[in-house]
Amino acid sequence: MVKKLGGFFSILGLLIFLGSWLYHRLINENTAATVMTAEQAWEVGIYLTLSFLFLGFFVSTLGIALVQEVMAERRGRDMEKKFRAKSRYDKIIEQEEDGA
């Protein structure tokens, strides 16, 4: 599950990059970098910082939830194996007690 989501976000990131590149290449005829004032650069930097911060929160929360889900599934399988082993043991003990 984690690998699938990791692959999905990687492909999504590449698609966004390629889409923005195509947009700037085809739509925007001015390929030179746009000039910004210091205030605009700070504003863009703050927006980028906040967006990456929230993206990091989302991805880390998703990762923690997936790890917990995998651990719970593994615990469930272990408990099921223990239950099956105990019931087999009890069945064998009952058969031995009946036969003796």
Short mmCIF file of C-alpha atoms in Angstrom, two decimals:
data_model
loop_
_atom_site.label_atom_id
_atom_site.label_comp_id
_atom_site.label_asym_id
_atom_site.label_seq_id
_atom_site.Cartn_x
_atom_site.Cartn_y
_atom_site.Cartn_z
CA MET A 1 0.00 0.00 0.00
CA VAL A 2 2.79 2.39 0.91
CA LYS A 3 4.67 1.62 -2.30
CA LYS A 4 1.53 2.19 -4.36
CA LEU A 5 0.87 5.57 -2.73
CA GLY A 6 4.54 6.53 -3.04
CA GLY A 7 4.43 5.69 -6.73
CA PHE A 8 1.17 7.60 -7.12
CA PHE A 9 2.61 10.77 -5.54
CA SER A 10 5.80 10.44 -7.62
CA ILE A 11 3.77 10.20 -10.83
CA LEU A 12 1.53 13.06 -9.68
CA GLY A 13 4.59 15.24 -9.00
CA LEU A 14 6.05 14.46 -12.41
CA LEU A 15 2.73 15.23 -14.12
CA ILE A 16 2.48 18.57 -12.33
CA PHE A 17 6.07 19.42 -13.30
CA LEU A 18 5.51 18.44 -16.93
CA GLY A 19 2.19 20.31 -17.03
CA SER A 20 3.76 23.50 -15.69
CA TRP A 21 6.68 23.11 -18.08
CA LEU A 22 4.30 22.67 -21.05
CA TYR A 23 2.24 25.65 -19.91
CA HIS A 24 5.26 27.91 -19.69
CA ARG A 25 6.69 26.55 -22.95
CA LEU A 26 3.52 26.70 -25.07
CA ILE A 27 1.31 29.37 -23.54
CA ASN A 28 3.82 31.78 -22.08
CA GLU A 29 5.87 33.14 -24.99
CA ASN A 30 8.26 34.98 -22.70
CA THR A 31 10.65 32.22 -21.62
CA ALA A 32 12.92 34.55 -19.65
CA ALA A 33 12.62 34.61 -15.89
CA THR A 34 10.22 37.22 -14.56
CA VAL A 35 11.68 40.01 -12.49
CA MET A 36 10.42 40.30 -8.92
CA THR A 37 10.76 42.90 -6.26
CA ALA A 38 12.08 41.86 -2.88
CA GLU A 39 8.58 41.97 -1.39
CA GLN A 40 7.21 39.68 -4.11
CA ALA A 41 10.10 37.25 -3.62
CA TRP A 42 9.46 37.14 0.14
CA GLU A 43 5.75 36.59 -0.45
CA VAL A 44 6.38 33.77 -2.91
CA GLY A 45 8.94 32.26 -0.54
CA ILE A 46 6.51 32.35 2.37
CA TYR A 47 3.76 30.75 0.26
CA LEU A 48 6.13 28.02 -0.92
CA THR A 49 7.36 27.38 2.62
CA LEU A 50 3.82 27.08 3.95
CA SER A 51 2.71 24.84 1.10
CA PHE A 52 5.67 22.49 1.58
CA LEU A 53 5.05 22.50 5.34
CA PHE A 54 1.42 21.47 4.89
CA LEU A 55 2.39 18.90 2.24
CA GLY A 56 4.94 17.47 4.67
CA PHE A 57 2.30 17.29 7.41
CA PHE A 58 -0.05 15.48 5.03
CA VAL A 59 2.53 12.98 3.80
CA SER A 60 3.87 12.29 7.30
CA THR A 61 0.35 11.79 8.68
CA LEU A 62 -0.43 9.49 5.77
CA GLY A 63 2.78 7.55 6.34
CA ILE A 64 2.14 7.16 10.06
CA ALA A 65 -1.42 6.00 9.42
CA LEU A 66 -0.25 3.46 6.85
CA VAL A 67 2.44 2.09 9.17
CA GLN A 68 -0.12 1.74 11.96
CA GLU A 69 -2.51 -0.02 9.58
CA VAL A 70 0.18 -2.48 8.52
CA MET A 71 1.16 -3.14 12.14
CA ALA A 72 -2.47 -3.73 13.12
CA GLU A 73 -2.92 -6.16 10.23
CA ARG A 74 0.22 -8.03 11.21
CA ARG A 75 -0.93 -8.19 14.84
CA GLY A 76 -4.31 -9.53 13.66
CA ARG A 77 -2.64 -12.24 11.60
CA ASP A 78 -0.40 -13.20 14.52
CA MET A 79 -3.38 -13.42 16.86
CA GLU A 80 -5.24 -15.55 14.32
CA LYS A 81 -2.25 -17.93 14.03
CA LYS A 82 -2.05 -18.18 17.82
CA PHE A 83 -5.76 -18.87 18.07
CA ARG A 84 -5.56 -21.60 15.42
CA ALA A 85 -2.56 -23.18 17.13
CA LYS A 86 -4.30 -23.11 20.52
CA SER A 87 -7.49 -24.63 19.11
CA ARG A 88 -5.45 -27.38 17.39
CA TYR A 89 -3.62 -28.02 20.64
CA ASP A 90 -6.88 -28.16 22.60
CA LYS A 91 -8.36 -30.55 20.01
CA ILE A 92 -5.36 -32.88 20.26
CA ILE A 93 -5.44 -32.79 24.05
CA GLU A 94 -9.19 -33.61 24.04
CA GLN A 95 -8.59 -36.53 21.67
CA GLU A 96 -5.78 -37.83 23.91
CA GLU A 97 -7.95 -37.52 27.01
CA ASP A 98 -10.84 -39.33 25.29
CA GLY A 99 -8.59 -42.08 24.01
CA ALA A 100 -6.87 -42.71 27.36
#
